[in-house]
mmCIF file of C-alpha atoms in Angstrom:
data_model
loop_
_atom_site.group_PDB
_atom_site.id
_atom_site.type_symbol
_atom_site.label_atom_id
_atom_site.label_comp_id
_atom_site.label_asym_id
_atom_site.label_seq_id
_atom_site.Cartn_x
_atom_site.Cartn_y
_atom_site.Cartn_z
ATOM 1 C CA MET E 1 -32.153 12.909 -4.612
ATOM 2 C CA SER E 2 -32.101 10.106 -2.484
ATOM 3 C CA SER E 3 -29.360 8.064 -1.505
ATOM 4 C CA THR E 4 -30.132 5.037 -3.198
ATOM 5 C CA LYS E 5 -31.067 6.600 -6.725
ATOM 6 C CA ALA E 6 -27.853 8.318 -6.466
ATOM 7 C CA ALA E 7 -26.406 4.647 -5.775
ATOM 8 C CA ARG E 8 -28.506 3.452 -8.786
ATOM 9 C CA ILE E 9 -26.958 6.442 -10.606
ATOM 10 C CA GLY E 10 -23.263 5.857 -9.416
ATOM 11 C CA GLU E 11 -23.802 1.911 -10.627
ATOM 12 C CA GLU E 12 -25.306 2.601 -14.024
ATOM 13 C CA VAL E 13 -22.273 4.922 -15.161
ATOM 14 C CA TRP E 14 -19.914 3.059 -13.629
ATOM 15 C CA LYS E 15 -21.035 0.155 -15.554
ATOM 16 C CA THR E 16 -21.828 1.925 -19.331
ATOM 17 C CA ARG E 17 -19.597 4.829 -19.468
ATOM 18 C CA ILE E 18 -16.614 4.533 -18.093
ATOM 19 C CA ASP E 19 -13.523 3.398 -19.037
ATOM 20 C CA LYS E 20 -11.856 1.096 -16.939
ATOM 21 C CA VAL E 21 -8.207 0.934 -16.113
ATOM 22 C CA ASN E 22 -6.051 -1.407 -14.183
ATOM 23 C CA ALA E 23 -6.056 -0.767 -10.510
ATOM 24 C CA GLU E 24 -2.315 -1.876 -9.459
ATOM 25 C CA LEU E 25 -1.219 1.236 -12.477
ATOM 26 C CA VAL E 26 -3.240 3.521 -10.543
ATOM 27 C CA THR E 27 -2.122 2.261 -7.073
ATOM 28 C CA LEU E 28 1.583 2.272 -8.278
ATOM 29 C CA THR E 29 1.482 5.396 -10.089
ATOM 30 C CA TYR E 30 -0.036 7.411 -7.541
ATOM 31 C CA GLY E 31 2.701 5.958 -5.198
ATOM 32 C CA SER E 32 5.493 6.674 -7.046
ATOM 33 C CA ILE E 33 4.312 10.266 -7.139
ATOM 34 C CA VAL E 34 3.874 10.790 -3.213
ATOM 35 C CA ALA E 35 6.925 8.551 -2.798
ATOM 36 C CA GLN E 36 9.079 11.085 -5.285
ATOM 37 C CA LEU E 37 7.484 13.837 -3.642
ATOM 38 C CA CYS E 38 8.924 12.821 -0.135
ATOM 39 C CA LYS E 39 12.222 12.280 -1.789
ATOM 40 C CA ASP E 40 12.215 16.041 -3.281
ATOM 41 C CA TYR E 41 11.297 17.695 -0.328
ATOM 42 C CA GLU E 42 13.443 15.537 1.772
ATOM 43 C CA GLY E 43 10.775 14.458 4.133
ATOM 44 C CA ASP E 44 9.352 17.916 4.477
ATOM 45 C CA TYR E 45 5.626 16.215 4.519
ATOM 46 C CA MET E 46 3.832 19.005 5.532
ATOM 47 C CA GLU E 47 4.661 20.432 1.915
ATOM 48 C CA VAL E 48 4.226 17.363 0.599
ATOM 49 C CA ASN E 49 0.426 17.255 1.852
ATOM 50 C CA LYS E 50 0.238 20.694 0.454
ATOM 51 C CA GLN E 51 1.431 19.797 -3.293
ATOM 52 C CA LEU E 52 -0.879 16.890 -3.031
ATOM 53 C CA ASP E 53 -3.452 19.299 -2.013
ATOM 54 C CA LYS E 54 -2.734 21.430 -4.845
ATOM 55 C CA MET E 55 -2.461 18.623 -7.306
ATOM 56 C CA GLY E 56 -5.812 17.317 -6.636
ATOM 57 C CA TYR E 57 -7.197 20.654 -6.695
ATOM 58 C CA ASN E 58 -5.954 20.477 -10.536
ATOM 59 C CA ILE E 59 -7.172 17.384 -11.337
ATOM 60 C CA GLY E 60 -10.941 18.682 -9.237
ATOM 61 C CA LEU E 61 -11.504 21.862 -11.532
ATOM 62 C CA ARG E 62 -11.395 19.507 -14.562
ATOM 63 C CA LEU E 63 -12.964 16.372 -13.571
ATOM 64 C CA ILE E 64 -16.083 18.351 -12.081
ATOM 65 C CA GLU E 65 -16.983 18.585 -15.976
ATOM 66 C CA ASP E 66 -16.520 15.328 -17.300
ATOM 67 C CA PHE E 67 -18.346 14.501 -13.875
ATOM 68 C CA LEU E 68 -21.492 16.569 -15.109
ATOM 69 C CA ALA E 69 -20.998 15.548 -18.938
ATOM 70 C CA LYS E 70 -20.587 11.440 -17.763
ATOM 71 C CA THR E 71 -23.930 11.405 -15.200
ATOM 72 C CA ASN E 72 -25.848 14.299 -15.932
ATOM 73 C CA THR E 73 -26.804 15.302 -12.629
ATOM 74 C CA GLY E 74 -28.230 18.269 -11.808
ATOM 75 C CA ARG E 75 -28.033 20.913 -9.059
ATOM 76 C CA CYS E 76 -27.820 19.532 -6.152
ATOM 77 C CA ILE E 77 -30.541 21.151 -3.852
ATOM 78 C CA ASN E 78 -28.617 20.941 -0.205
ATOM 79 C CA PHE E 79 -25.347 19.892 1.210
ATOM 80 C CA ARG E 80 -26.301 16.444 2.012
ATOM 81 C CA ASP E 81 -27.426 15.974 -1.151
ATOM 82 C CA THR E 82 -24.082 16.950 -2.243
ATOM 83 C CA ALA E 83 -22.030 14.704 0.255
ATOM 84 C CA GLU E 84 -24.761 11.558 -1.097
ATOM 85 C CA THR E 85 -23.582 12.408 -5.021
ATOM 86 C CA ILE E 86 -19.913 12.960 -3.712
ATOM 87 C CA SER E 87 -19.803 9.074 -2.458
ATOM 88 C CA LYS E 88 -22.237 7.415 -4.463
ATOM 89 C CA ILE E 89 -21.389 8.960 -7.884
ATOM 90 C CA GLY E 90 -18.574 10.743 -7.981
ATOM 91 C CA PHE E 91 -16.275 8.273 -5.997
ATOM 92 C CA LYS E 92 -18.265 5.180 -7.496
ATOM 93 C CA VAL E 93 -17.734 6.168 -10.924
ATOM 94 C CA PHE E 94 -14.157 7.675 -10.654
ATOM 95 C CA LEU E 95 -12.088 5.154 -8.112
ATOM 96 C CA ASN E 96 -15.473 2.655 -7.951
ATOM 97 C CA ILE E 97 -15.717 2.684 -4.331
ATOM 98 C CA THR E 98 -18.608 4.061 -2.143
ATOM 99 C CA PRO E 99 -17.069 5.795 1.025
ATOM 100 C CA THR E 100 -19.913 6.368 3.894
ATOM 101 C CA VAL E 101 -21.173 9.715 4.728
ATOM 102 C CA THR E 102 -21.653 10.425 8.083
ATOM 103 C CA ASN E 103 -20.743 12.361 11.497
ATOM 104 C CA TRP E 104 -23.206 15.201 10.206
ATOM 105 C CA ALA E 105 -22.884 18.291 11.943
ATOM 106 C CA THR E 106 -25.970 20.064 13.809
ATOM 107 C CA ASP E 107 -25.709 22.853 11.069
ATOM 108 C CA ASN E 108 -25.637 20.599 7.975
ATOM 109 C CA LYS E 109 -22.560 22.179 6.656
ATOM 110 C CA GLN E 110 -19.919 19.416 7.833
ATOM 111 C CA PHE E 111 -19.585 15.714 6.881
ATOM 112 C CA SER E 112 -17.218 12.976 7.333
ATOM 113 C CA LEU E 113 -16.291 10.431 4.447
ATOM 114 C CA VAL E 114 -15.504 6.977 5.825
ATOM 115 C CA PHE E 115 -13.504 4.905 3.359
ATOM 116 C CA GLU E 116 -13.813 1.592 3.981
ATOM 117 C CA GLU E 117 -11.304 0.964 1.326
ATOM 118 C CA ASN E 118 -8.937 3.006 -0.350
ATOM 119 C CA PRO E 119 -7.655 2.022 -3.840
ATOM 120 C CA LEU E 120 -4.731 4.547 -4.128
ATOM 121 C CA ALA E 121 -3.012 3.351 -0.393
ATOM 122 C CA ASP E 122 -2.961 -0.649 -1.602
ATOM 123 C CA PHE E 123 0.487 -2.083 -0.454
ATOM 124 C CA VAL E 124 1.776 0.937 1.175
ATOM 125 C CA GLU E 125 3.380 1.179 4.462
ATOM 126 C CA LEU E 126 4.537 5.040 5.431
ATOM 127 C CA PRO E 127 7.801 5.155 5.914
ATOM 128 C CA ASP E 128 9.216 4.406 9.493
ATOM 129 C CA ASP E 129 11.348 7.324 10.516
ATOM 130 C CA GLY E 130 8.925 8.507 12.928
ATOM 131 C CA ARG E 131 7.402 11.171 11.246
ATOM 132 C CA ALA E 132 5.459 10.200 8.050
ATOM 133 C CA GLN E 133 3.023 8.410 10.748
ATOM 134 C CA ASN E 134 2.716 11.678 12.248
ATOM 135 C CA GLU E 135 2.485 14.031 9.516
ATOM 136 C CA LEU E 136 2.113 12.442 6.307
ATOM 137 C CA TRP E 137 -1.517 12.411 4.943
ATOM 138 C CA TYR E 138 -0.767 10.096 2.230
ATOM 139 C CA SER E 139 -4.092 10.010 -0.060
ATOM 140 C CA ASN E 140 -4.196 13.755 0.800
ATOM 141 C CA ILE E 141 -5.024 14.205 -3.338
ATOM 142 C CA LEU E 142 -8.522 13.425 -2.609
ATOM 143 C CA CYS E 143 -8.864 16.435 -0.028
ATOM 144 C CA GLY E 144 -7.660 18.692 -3.109
ATOM 145 C CA VAL E 145 -10.256 16.996 -5.848
ATOM 146 C CA LEU E 146 -13.011 17.804 -3.659
ATOM 147 C CA ARG E 147 -11.943 21.452 -2.995
ATOM 148 C CA GLY E 148 -11.613 21.860 -6.539
ATOM 149 C CA ALA E 149 -14.728 20.124 -7.755
ATOM 150 C CA LEU E 150 -16.996 22.113 -5.602
ATOM 151 C CA GLU E 151 -15.318 25.106 -6.112
ATOM 152 C CA MET E 152 -16.039 25.311 -9.522
ATOM 153 C CA VAL E 153 -20.113 24.448 -8.594
ATOM 154 C CA GLN E 154 -20.027 27.584 -6.291
ATOM 155 C CA MET E 155 -19.043 25.905 -3.276
ATOM 156 C CA GLN E 156 -16.356 26.838 -1.302
ATOM 157 C CA VAL E 157 -15.151 23.619 1.003
ATOM 158 C CA ASP E 158 -12.148 22.796 3.195
ATOM 159 C CA ALA E 159 -11.539 19.261 3.120
ATOM 160 C CA HIS E 160 -9.044 17.355 5.018
ATOM 161 C CA PHE E 161 -7.981 14.137 6.627
ATOM 162 C CA THR E 162 -8.847 13.020 10.406
ATOM 163 C CA SER E 163 -7.561 9.792 10.370
ATOM 164 C CA ASP E 164 -5.810 6.800 8.332
ATOM 165 C CA VAL E 165 -5.552 3.325 8.410
ATOM 166 C CA LEU E 166 -1.953 3.527 7.072
ATOM 167 C CA ARG E 167 -1.500 5.570 10.200
ATOM 168 C CA GLY E 168 -2.531 3.223 12.473
ATOM 169 C CA ASN E 169 -5.539 4.521 13.076
ATOM 170 C CA GLU E 170 -9.035 2.282 13.244
ATOM 171 C CA THR E 171 -10.474 4.024 9.920
ATOM 172 C CA THR E 172 -9.335 6.576 6.965
ATOM 173 C CA GLU E 173 -12.005 9.292 7.754
ATOM 174 C CA MET E 174 -11.962 12.677 5.834
ATOM 175 C CA ARG E 175 -13.952 15.468 6.982
ATOM 176 C CA VAL E 176 -15.510 18.185 4.563
ATOM 177 C CA SER E 177 -17.071 21.437 5.379
ATOM 178 C CA LEU E 178 -19.048 23.841 3.579
ATOM 179 C CA ILE E 179 -17.504 27.363 3.942
ATOM 180 C CA ARG E 180 -19.790 29.696 1.749
ATOM 181 C CA ILE E 181 -21.828 29.008 -1.303
ATOM 182 C CA ILE E 182 -19.764 31.603 -3.673
ATOM 183 C CA ASP E 183 -22.466 33.614 -4.845
ATOM 184 C CA ASP E 184 -22.247 35.051 -8.381
ATOM 185 C CA GLU E 185 -20.306 38.303 -8.541
ATOM 186 C CA LEU E 186 -20.773 41.287 -11.079
ATOM 187 C CA PRO E 187 -17.962 42.353 -12.617
ATOM 188 C CA PRO E 188 -16.872 45.737 -10.833
ATOM 189 C CA GLY E 189 -18.565 48.835 -12.497
ATOM 190 C CA ASP E 190 -20.704 46.768 -14.656
ATOM 191 C CA ASP E 191 -24.545 47.666 -12.803
ATOM 192 C CA MET Z 1 14.190 -28.981 13.555
ATOM 193 C CA THR Z 2 15.893 -25.428 13.528
ATOM 194 C CA PHE Z 3 15.843 -23.103 10.842
ATOM 195 C CA TYR Z 4 18.155 -19.800 9.707
ATOM 196 C CA PHE Z 5 16.276 -17.739 6.863
ATOM 197 C CA ALA Z 6 17.819 -14.695 5.442
ATOM 198 C CA ILE Z 7 16.877 -12.656 2.306
ATOM 199 C CA ILE Z 8 19.756 -11.586 0.136
ATOM 200 C CA GLY Z 9 19.625 -8.556 -2.167
ATOM 201 C CA THR Z 10 21.001 -8.314 -5.651
ATOM 202 C CA LYS Z 11 24.430 -7.017 -4.253
ATOM 203 C CA ASP Z 12 24.606 -10.286 -2.183
ATOM 204 C CA ASN Z 13 23.354 -7.639 0.702
ATOM 205 C CA PRO Z 14 21.378 -9.102 3.436
ATOM 206 C CA ILE Z 15 18.180 -7.539 3.649
ATOM 207 C CA TYR Z 16 16.064 -9.385 6.245
ATOM 208 C CA GLU Z 17 17.229 -12.128 8.439
ATOM 209 C CA THR Z 18 15.374 -14.438 11.026
ATOM 210 C CA GLU Z 19 15.363 -17.379 13.007
ATOM 211 C CA PHE Z 20 12.922 -19.807 14.011
ATOM 212 C CA GLY Z 21 11.995 -23.690 14.679
ATOM 213 C CA THR Z 22 9.433 -26.268 13.769
ATOM 214 C CA SER Z 23 5.952 -25.928 14.799
ATOM 215 C CA LYS Z 24 5.048 -29.457 13.409
ATOM 216 C CA GLN Z 25 5.221 -32.360 16.280
ATOM 217 C CA GLY Z 26 4.732 -30.206 19.036
ATOM 218 C CA GLY Z 27 7.876 -27.845 18.210
ATOM 219 C CA ASP Z 28 7.042 -24.493 19.844
ATOM 220 C CA GLY Z 29 8.443 -22.636 17.112
ATOM 221 C CA HIS Z 30 11.731 -21.201 18.857
ATOM 222 C CA ALA Z 31 15.203 -21.237 17.244
ATOM 223 C CA ARG Z 32 17.623 -23.591 18.815
ATOM 224 C CA PHE Z 33 20.844 -23.322 17.661
ATOM 225 C CA PRO Z 34 23.789 -23.531 20.382
ATOM 226 C CA ASP Z 35 25.118 -19.984 20.762
ATOM 227 C CA GLU Z 36 28.460 -20.887 19.180
ATOM 228 C CA GLN Z 37 26.740 -22.234 16.159
ATOM 229 C CA ARG Z 38 24.213 -18.574 15.105
ATOM 230 C CA PRO Z 39 27.176 -16.429 14.182
ATOM 231 C CA MET Z 40 28.509 -18.974 11.890
ATOM 232 C CA ASN Z 41 24.423 -19.315 10.134
ATOM 233 C CA GLN Z 42 25.776 -16.146 8.341
ATOM 234 C CA PHE Z 43 28.953 -17.547 7.150
ATOM 235 C CA ILE Z 44 27.431 -20.802 6.119
ATOM 236 C CA LEU Z 45 24.376 -18.693 3.881
ATOM 237 C CA HIS Z 46 27.249 -16.485 2.532
ATOM 238 C CA SER Z 47 29.190 -19.044 1.669
ATOM 239 C CA ALA Z 48 26.234 -20.977 -0.684
ATOM 240 C CA LEU Z 49 25.831 -17.638 -2.461
ATOM 241 C CA ASP Z 50 28.700 -18.928 -5.138
ATOM 242 C CA ILE Z 51 27.006 -22.351 -5.713
ATOM 243 C CA VAL Z 52 23.181 -20.450 -6.259
ATOM 244 C CA GLU Z 53 24.682 -18.415 -8.739
ATOM 245 C CA GLU Z 54 26.214 -21.400 -10.687
ATOM 246 C CA VAL Z 55 22.936 -23.733 -10.316
ATOM 247 C CA GLN Z 56 20.843 -20.545 -10.770
ATOM 248 C CA TRP Z 57 21.289 -21.094 -14.679
ATOM 249 C CA VAL Z 58 20.508 -24.607 -14.646
ATOM 250 C CA GLN Z 59 17.567 -24.753 -12.972
ATOM 251 C CA LYS Z 60 14.851 -23.637 -14.490
ATOM 252 C CA GLU Z 61 12.199 -23.779 -11.482
ATOM 253 C CA LEU Z 62 12.977 -20.478 -9.082
ATOM 254 C CA TYR Z 63 12.953 -23.090 -6.441
ATOM 255 C CA LEU Z 64 16.560 -24.287 -6.465
ATOM 256 C CA LYS Z 65 16.221 -26.988 -3.584
ATOM 257 C CA THR Z 66 19.035 -28.131 -1.658
ATOM 258 C CA VAL Z 67 21.925 -26.110 -3.284
ATOM 259 C CA ASP Z 68 24.991 -26.927 -0.323
ATOM 260 C CA ARG Z 69 25.377 -28.380 2.431
ATOM 261 C CA PHE Z 70 27.765 -27.970 5.872
ATOM 262 C CA ASN Z 71 28.138 -30.731 8.385
ATOM 263 C CA ASN Z 72 24.953 -31.696 8.880
ATOM 264 C CA LEU Z 73 23.134 -28.691 7.848
ATOM 265 C CA LEU Z 74 21.585 -28.276 4.627
ATOM 266 C CA VAL Z 75 20.712 -24.728 2.603
ATOM 267 C CA SER Z 76 18.134 -24.331 0.516
ATOM 268 C CA CYS Z 77 17.178 -21.547 -2.188
ATOM 269 C CA PHE Z 78 14.620 -19.720 -3.919
ATOM 270 C CA LEU Z 79 15.535 -17.165 -6.505
ATOM 271 C CA THR Z 80 12.963 -14.604 -7.421
ATOM 272 C CA ALA Z 81 13.069 -13.116 -11.019
ATOM 273 C CA GLY Z 82 14.354 -10.169 -9.608
ATOM 274 C CA ASN Z 83 17.439 -11.789 -8.436
ATOM 275 C CA ILE Z 84 16.497 -11.758 -4.805
ATOM 276 C CA LYS Z 85 18.039 -15.326 -2.947
ATOM 277 C CA PHE Z 86 15.963 -16.434 -0.552
ATOM 278 C CA LEU Z 87 18.176 -18.708 1.448
ATOM 279 C CA LEU Z 88 17.060 -21.219 4.501
ATOM 280 C CA LEU Z 89 19.199 -23.228 6.906
ATOM 281 C CA HIS Z 90 17.803 -26.426 8.097
ATOM 282 C CA ASP Z 91 18.904 -29.562 9.359
ATOM 283 C CA SER Z 92 16.828 -32.287 7.902
ATOM 284 C CA LYS Z 93 15.364 -32.766 4.289
ATOM 285 C CA ALA Z 94 11.955 -31.720 3.857
ATOM 286 C CA GLU Z 95 11.530 -30.537 0.148
ATOM 287 C CA ASP Z 96 7.769 -29.483 -0.208
ATOM 288 C CA PRO Z 97 7.074 -27.640 2.867
ATOM 289 C CA ILE Z 98 9.867 -25.869 2.178
ATOM 290 C CA ARG Z 99 8.737 -25.087 -1.518
ATOM 291 C CA GLN Z 100 5.101 -24.135 0.472
ATOM 292 C CA PHE Z 101 6.932 -21.752 2.774
ATOM 293 C CA PHE Z 102 9.009 -20.217 0.202
ATOM 294 C CA ALA Z 103 5.937 -19.643 -2.145
ATOM 295 C CA ASP Z 104 4.417 -17.712 1.118
ATOM 296 C CA VAL Z 105 7.334 -15.415 1.478
ATOM 297 C CA HIS Z 106 7.857 -15.001 -1.898
ATOM 298 C CA GLU Z 107 4.003 -13.530 -2.116
ATOM 299 C CA ALA Z 108 4.625 -11.476 0.794
ATOM 300 C CA TYR Z 109 7.675 -9.951 -0.651
ATOM 301 C CA VAL Z 110 6.192 -8.873 -3.699
ATOM 302 C CA LYS Z 111 3.710 -7.153 -1.922
ATOM 303 C CA THR Z 112 6.249 -5.376 0.117
ATOM 304 C CA LEU Z 113 8.084 -4.621 -3.149
ATOM 305 C CA MET Z 114 4.890 -2.908 -4.177
ATOM 306 C CA ASN Z 115 5.374 -0.625 -1.469
ATOM 307 C CA PRO Z 116 6.158 2.679 -2.682
ATOM 308 C CA PHE Z 117 8.335 3.837 -0.371
ATOM 309 C CA TYR Z 118 10.596 0.308 -0.631
ATOM 310 C CA GLU Z 119 12.900 0.435 -3.187
ATOM 311 C CA VAL Z 120 14.943 -2.789 -4.252
ATOM 312 C CA ASP Z 121 17.687 -4.008 -2.018
ATOM 313 C CA MET Z 122 16.343 -1.909 0.941
ATOM 314 C CA ARG Z 123 16.652 -3.559 4.355
ATOM 315 C CA ILE Z 124 12.945 -5.159 5.180
ATOM 316 C CA THR Z 125 11.921 -3.859 8.193
ATOM 317 C CA SER Z 126 8.073 -3.840 7.718
ATOM 318 C CA THR Z 127 6.590 -6.075 10.872
ATOM 319 C CA VAL Z 128 3.312 -6.845 8.438
ATOM 320 C CA PHE Z 129 6.227 -9.030 6.260
ATOM 321 C CA ASP Z 130 7.555 -10.187 9.654
ATOM 322 C CA SER Z 131 4.823 -11.624 10.782
ATOM 323 C CA LYS Z 132 3.707 -13.388 7.310
ATOM 324 C CA VAL Z 133 7.392 -14.807 7.304
ATOM 325 C CA ARG Z 134 6.169 -16.221 10.906
ATOM 326 C CA ALA Z 135 3.030 -17.283 9.880
ATOM 327 C CA ALA Z 136 4.123 -19.125 6.745
ATOM 328 C CA ALA Z 137 7.211 -21.045 8.714
ATOM 329 C CA LYS Z 138 4.427 -22.206 11.543
ATOM 330 C CA LYS Z 139 2.096 -23.330 8.828
ATOM 331 C CA TYR Z 140 4.731 -25.000 6.974
ATOM 332 C CA LEU Z 141 7.871 -25.846 8.891
#
């Protein structure tokens, strides 16, 4: 699928088939989840990252089903196709943003998503305890969502943030790498 | 003109303070309080709190205008809906610029409050907020 076609589908579905919800409601809800996690784990930001990823993973597992039902997109022919679909349709439909797909590795198995805007992180300033700026990936839930969703369509990926404007970086960038295509495995002893 | 600005939390605890001078009429934006005056500023604002609490029930506006005076100094107050008090100590009357200044600070304060890591009555250490207050001061005062 070409990127313009993906963009068209994303726009179309966003306009016609999506229930909208107030953006600040989302921002504040997500914000209080992260803040509460930081409190519960007493500032162990590594653990907070892990929990956010896990929550995202569980969302992704379900969200892919919803995504496919709403958008009627078929199987992606290659990983580049997948990247376009994630950015132009996935993020468009659920968050009304289209992160830029860029920095492809030569083997076409790794790319970056650059977020020009991030509705989850509006109003946010990381706590200045000297550690959060280096350890917390505030929007880490998104990594989990991608990991969970792609796993359900036979792609095992690793997704992690490499920079975040909240930390003072220039851009917010997520690195997604394909680990393997999960083959259909026959149950043991059933051949 | 010289200003001293403080934000007081709901438990009468100070959560932000700064001082600056006028940027109008060739002012350089630096505060010109004599050294012996500086510590007094906090006392003056503190003593104005009682009057604020009286005025707040008769005034319908959030901007309570000038609530108190001390010698030649005036205290203006803006009260947010969440009972956070913005107090400004100034030495000459300027109702409208101060109203605009408070409106900008109010907006910046609301943004700060929306930060999930900030809680009501916590000290405001955000540099973004600080620069917004300074920008508002430069623009209007």
